Tab-separated table of C-alpha atoms in Angstrom:
chain	number	residue	atom	x	y	z
A	1	UNK	CA	0.000	0.000	0.000
A	2	UNK	CA	1.330	3.430	-0.948
A	3	UNK	CA	2.238	5.619	1.992
A	4	UNK	CA	2.861	9.369	2.133
A	5	UNK	CA	3.870	11.013	5.412
A	6	UNK	CA	4.129	14.751	5.965
A	7	UNK	CA	5.808	16.535	8.818
A	8	UNK	CA	5.290	18.513	10.875
A	9	UNK	CA	1.498	18.241	11.159
A	10	UNK	CA	1.281	21.925	11.980
A	11	UNK	CA	3.432	24.913	12.739
A	12	UNK	CA	3.064	28.556	13.654
A	13	UNK	CA	5.553	31.158	12.456
A	14	UNK	CA	5.799	34.935	12.280
A	15	UNK	CA	5.838	36.983	9.119
A	16	UNK	CA	9.263	36.983	7.551
A	17	UNK	CA	10.248	33.561	8.863
A	18	UNK	CA	11.309	30.677	6.617
A	19	UNK	CA	9.319	27.459	6.668
A	20	UNK	CA	10.437	23.971	5.595
A	21	UNK	CA	7.841	21.258	5.069
A	22	UNK	CA	8.712	17.600	4.652
A	23	UNK	CA	7.115	14.797	2.664
A	24	UNK	CA	8.373	11.219	2.678
A	25	UNK	CA	6.874	8.415	0.648
A	26	UNK	CA	6.844	4.683	0.097
A	27	UNK	CA	5.204	3.792	-3.191
A	28	UNK	CA	5.583	0.884	-5.559
A	29	UNK	CA	5.168	2.721	-8.862
A	30	UNK	CA	6.376	6.288	-8.528
A	31	UNK	CA	5.675	8.692	-11.359
A	32	UNK	CA	5.836	12.142	-9.769
A	33	UNK	CA	5.284	14.089	-6.553
A	34	UNK	CA	2.883	17.007	-6.357
A	35	UNK	CA	2.487	19.838	-3.865
A	36	UNK	CA	-0.849	21.565	-3.345
A	37	UNK	CA	-1.927	24.543	-1.224
A	38	UNK	CA	-5.367	24.422	0.394
A	39	UNK	CA	-6.913	27.586	1.831
A	40	UNK	CA	-10.367	26.731	3.191
A	41	UNK	CA	-11.588	25.360	-0.124
A	42	UNK	CA	-10.164	23.463	-3.095
A	43	UNK	CA	-6.518	22.407	-3.160
A	44	UNK	CA	-4.622	24.414	-5.752
A	45	UNK	CA	-1.627	23.016	-7.583
A	46	UNK	CA	1.839	24.354	-6.708
A	47	UNK	CA	4.563	22.091	-8.087
A	48	UNK	CA	5.191	18.830	-9.845
A	49	UNK	CA	8.521	17.073	-9.247
A	50	UNK	CA	9.760	14.138	-11.262
A	51	UNK	CA	13.556	14.262	-11.138
A	52	UNK	CA	15.919	14.237	-8.166
A	53	UNK	CA	17.900	17.318	-7.308
A	54	UNK	CA	16.151	19.770	-9.621
A	55	UNK	CA	14.653	22.645	-7.678
A	56	UNK	CA	11.327	24.073	-8.731
A	57	UNK	CA	10.722	27.712	-7.797
A	58	UNK	CA	7.747	30.002	-7.835
A	59	UNK	CA	8.300	33.322	-6.135
A	60	UNK	CA	9.055	32.662	-2.480
A	61	UNK	CA	8.189	28.963	-2.745
A	62	UNK	CA	10.612	26.283	-3.813
A	63	UNK	CA	10.659	22.494	-3.737
A	64	UNK	CA	13.074	19.669	-4.376
A	65	UNK	CA	12.825	15.896	-4.668
A	66	UNK	CA	15.219	13.172	-3.525
A	67	UNK	CA	14.256	9.907	-5.215
A	68	UNK	CA	17.027	7.950	-3.520
A	69	UNK	CA	15.950	8.860	0.011
A	70	UNK	CA	12.262	9.078	-1.009
A	71	UNK	CA	11.387	12.529	0.225
A	72	UNK	CA	10.622	16.046	-0.874
A	73	UNK	CA	10.778	19.404	0.882
A	74	UNK	CA	8.800	22.561	0.292
A	75	UNK	CA	10.378	25.819	1.402
A	76	UNK	CA	8.618	29.114	1.903
A	77	UNK	CA	10.853	32.129	2.501
A	78	UNK	CA	9.855	35.535	3.874
A	79	UNK	CA	6.469	34.175	4.899
A	80	UNK	CA	3.363	36.347	4.715
A	81	UNK	CA	-0.049	35.930	6.340
A	82	UNK	CA	-1.381	34.879	2.938
A	83	UNK	CA	0.816	31.777	3.130
A	84	UNK	CA	-1.381	30.458	5.941
A	85	UNK	CA	-2.888	27.247	4.563
A	86	UNK	CA	-2.725	23.482	4.580
A	87	UNK	CA	0.040	22.192	2.309
A	88	UNK	CA	-0.615	18.787	0.802
A	89	UNK	CA	1.872	16.401	-0.721
A	90	UNK	CA	0.712	13.697	-3.151
A	91	UNK	CA	2.458	10.945	-5.080
A	92	UNK	CA	1.268	9.913	-8.540
A	93	UNK	CA	1.169	6.215	-9.413
A	94	UNK	CA	2.713	5.510	-12.797
A	95	UNK	CA	0.281	2.697	-13.618
A	96	UNK	CA	-3.027	4.483	-13.201
A	97	UNK	CA	-2.151	8.121	-12.370
A	98	UNK	CA	-3.978	7.860	-9.042
A	99	UNK	CA	-2.839	10.204	-6.286
A	100	UNK	CA	-1.931	9.149	-2.761
A	101	UNK	CA	-2.055	12.103	-0.381
A	102	UNK	CA	-0.318	12.829	2.871
A	103	UNK	CA	-2.330	14.206	5.796
A	104	UNK	CA	-1.064	17.734	5.155
A	105	UNK	CA	0.846	20.347	7.119
A	106	UNK	CA	-1.088	23.293	8.521
A	107	UNK	CA	0.968	26.485	8.379
A	108	UNK	CA	-0.165	29.529	10.349
A	109	UNK	CA	1.679	32.783	9.744
A	110	UNK	CA	1.119	35.444	12.398
A	111	UNK	CA	1.539	39.144	11.649
B	1	UNK	CA	-14.444	28.772	-17.892
B	2	UNK	CA	-15.972	27.665	-14.598
B	3	UNK	CA	-13.409	24.868	-14.110
B	4	UNK	CA	-14.629	22.103	-11.789
B	5	UNK	CA	-17.914	22.870	-10.051
B	6	UNK	CA	-19.755	20.997	-7.306
B	7	UNK	CA	-23.241	21.184	-5.895
B	8	UNK	CA	-24.405	21.561	-3.223
B	9	UNK	CA	-21.833	23.451	-1.122
B	10	UNK	CA	-23.336	22.279	2.166
B	11	UNK	CA	-25.758	19.501	3.086
B	12	UNK	CA	-27.142	18.061	6.304
B	13	UNK	CA	-28.705	14.598	6.192
B	14	UNK	CA	-30.268	12.290	8.694
B	15	UNK	CA	-28.979	8.749	9.026
B	16	UNK	CA	-30.508	6.570	6.316
B	17	UNK	CA	-31.316	9.368	3.895
B	18	UNK	CA	-29.945	9.316	0.382
B	19	UNK	CA	-28.476	12.049	-1.745
B	20	UNK	CA	-26.389	12.699	-4.839
B	21	UNK	CA	-23.433	15.044	-5.033
B	22	UNK	CA	-22.975	16.598	-8.437
B	23	UNK	CA	-19.722	17.459	-10.178
B	24	UNK	CA	-19.224	19.058	-13.579
B	25	UNK	CA	-16.175	20.289	-15.444
B	26	UNK	CA	-15.668	22.349	-18.575
B	27	UNK	CA	-11.925	21.711	-18.872
B	28	UNK	CA	-12.250	18.728	-21.246
B	29	UNK	CA	-10.880	16.346	-18.626
B	30	UNK	CA	-11.010	12.676	-19.507
B	31	UNK	CA	-10.487	11.484	-15.934
B	32	UNK	CA	-12.595	12.474	-12.944
B	33	UNK	CA	-12.275	11.618	-9.256
B	34	UNK	CA	-14.186	11.749	-6.004
B	35	UNK	CA	-12.309	12.206	-2.712
B	36	UNK	CA	-13.270	12.661	0.890
B	37	UNK	CA	-11.228	14.740	3.316
B	38	UNK	CA	-11.314	14.078	7.047
B	39	UNK	CA	-9.272	15.808	9.747
B	40	UNK	CA	-5.791	14.364	10.037
B	41	UNK	CA	-6.289	11.956	7.132
B	42	UNK	CA	-5.655	13.956	4.011
B	43	UNK	CA	-7.642	13.214	0.852
B	44	UNK	CA	-8.772	9.651	0.231
B	45	UNK	CA	-9.991	8.417	-3.136
B	46	UNK	CA	-13.553	7.057	-3.179
B	47	UNK	CA	-14.134	6.350	-6.878
B	48	UNK	CA	-12.677	7.473	-10.139
B	49	UNK	CA	-13.484	7.414	-13.831
B	50	UNK	CA	-10.555	7.157	-16.210
B	51	UNK	CA	-12.757	7.927	-19.190
B	52	UNK	CA	-16.395	8.364	-20.130
B	53	UNK	CA	-18.237	5.104	-19.546
B	54	UNK	CA	-15.796	3.620	-17.016
B	55	UNK	CA	-15.674	3.788	-13.235
B	56	UNK	CA	-13.436	2.100	-10.672
B	57	UNK	CA	-13.226	1.840	-6.931
B	58	UNK	CA	-10.658	3.803	-4.998
B	59	UNK	CA	-9.418	3.389	-1.449
B	60	UNK	CA	-12.735	3.909	0.424
B	61	UNK	CA	-15.685	2.981	-1.870
B	62	UNK	CA	-18.023	1.319	0.650
B	63	UNK	CA	-21.347	3.097	1.003
B	64	UNK	CA	-20.999	5.045	-2.240
B	65	UNK	CA	-21.901	4.689	-5.891
B	66	UNK	CA	-20.937	6.815	-8.861
B	67	UNK	CA	-22.170	7.629	-12.341
B	68	UNK	CA	-20.163	9.104	-15.173
B	69	UNK	CA	-23.125	10.631	-16.964
B	70	UNK	CA	-21.078	12.035	-19.832
B	71	UNK	CA	-17.606	13.473	-20.266
B	72	UNK	CA	-18.479	16.579	-18.240
B	73	UNK	CA	-20.378	15.142	-15.297
B	74	UNK	CA	-19.497	12.681	-12.535
B	75	UNK	CA	-21.912	12.182	-9.649
B	76	UNK	CA	-21.486	10.522	-6.256
B	77	UNK	CA	-24.445	8.883	-4.548
B	78	UNK	CA	-24.938	7.966	-0.920
B	79	UNK	CA	-27.773	5.432	-0.824
B	80	UNK	CA	-28.172	5.284	2.954
B	81	UNK	CA	-26.116	7.937	4.711
B	82	UNK	CA	-24.269	7.102	7.918
B	83	UNK	CA	-22.596	9.426	10.450
B	84	UNK	CA	-19.227	7.997	9.355
B	85	UNK	CA	-19.811	9.661	5.985
B	86	UNK	CA	-19.679	13.112	7.547
B	87	UNK	CA	-16.834	14.699	5.623
B	88	UNK	CA	-15.826	17.226	2.995
B	89	UNK	CA	-16.141	15.791	-0.502
B	90	UNK	CA	-14.014	16.969	-3.400
B	91	UNK	CA	-14.366	16.243	-7.073
B	92	UNK	CA	-11.327	16.539	-9.333
B	93	UNK	CA	-10.516	16.231	-13.014
B	94	UNK	CA	-7.407	15.560	-15.062
B	95	UNK	CA	-6.362	15.306	-18.677
B	96	UNK	CA	-5.164	11.956	-19.975
B	97	UNK	CA	-1.454	11.529	-19.254
B	98	UNK	CA	-1.315	14.547	-16.965
B	99	UNK	CA	-0.123	14.208	-13.387
B	100	UNK	CA	-1.906	17.091	-11.718
B	101	UNK	CA	-5.591	17.081	-10.890
B	102	UNK	CA	-7.839	20.145	-10.659
B	103	UNK	CA	-10.220	20.272	-7.743
B	104	UNK	CA	-13.706	21.626	-7.242
B	105	UNK	CA	-14.635	23.777	-4.230
B	106	UNK	CA	-15.961	20.885	-2.172
B	107	UNK	CA	-19.217	19.837	-0.499
B	108	UNK	CA	-19.394	19.823	3.285
B	109	UNK	CA	-21.709	16.967	4.307
B	110	UNK	CA	-22.971	16.329	7.810
B	111	UNK	CA	-24.899	13.159	8.636
B	112	UNK	CA	-26.771	13.283	11.925
């Protein structure tokens, strides 16, 4: 059974801090790893990672994948209150493209 | 484009009642999915449809049925609701061969 574990479950930071979120996985048919941001409603897509060691960046967010050690990290620098959300990690199965999600990390950014 | 839409947004049922959650997309997705989200458990796949006319069970299908009415619409039916089905339900769509899925706004269901 595919397993995706995110840590920490939640954290509280102050504006301007840097946040690092972790996602480890055990899957039998790995295709890619996805990060989503969920603010109250629908998860919205952030990044897709398929290759080890190649950093994806979007503004203050960045992410990297390690396929040898089976984990990914999501970094948020210079956090703002608008970064407060649940961040979800999901692994895509190469056979059927189904997603296996982690439980998510709740990030609260205080002004 | 509306993207992926779901109705209703909120619903309260009594144990044993039935209802259908509706999902529609105008993004030309071939694949559509139904998930439930419970605190501390992330998103779990209930059913999915890889293409029009096909449906398959996901991780937690018991107590649910689905219909892929056409390429645009994918409904989820609870025949006899139970309190354990209290959850937030998300519909999602994806293009064939694409990794990422696009999610609807969700339906918050409470079963008393």
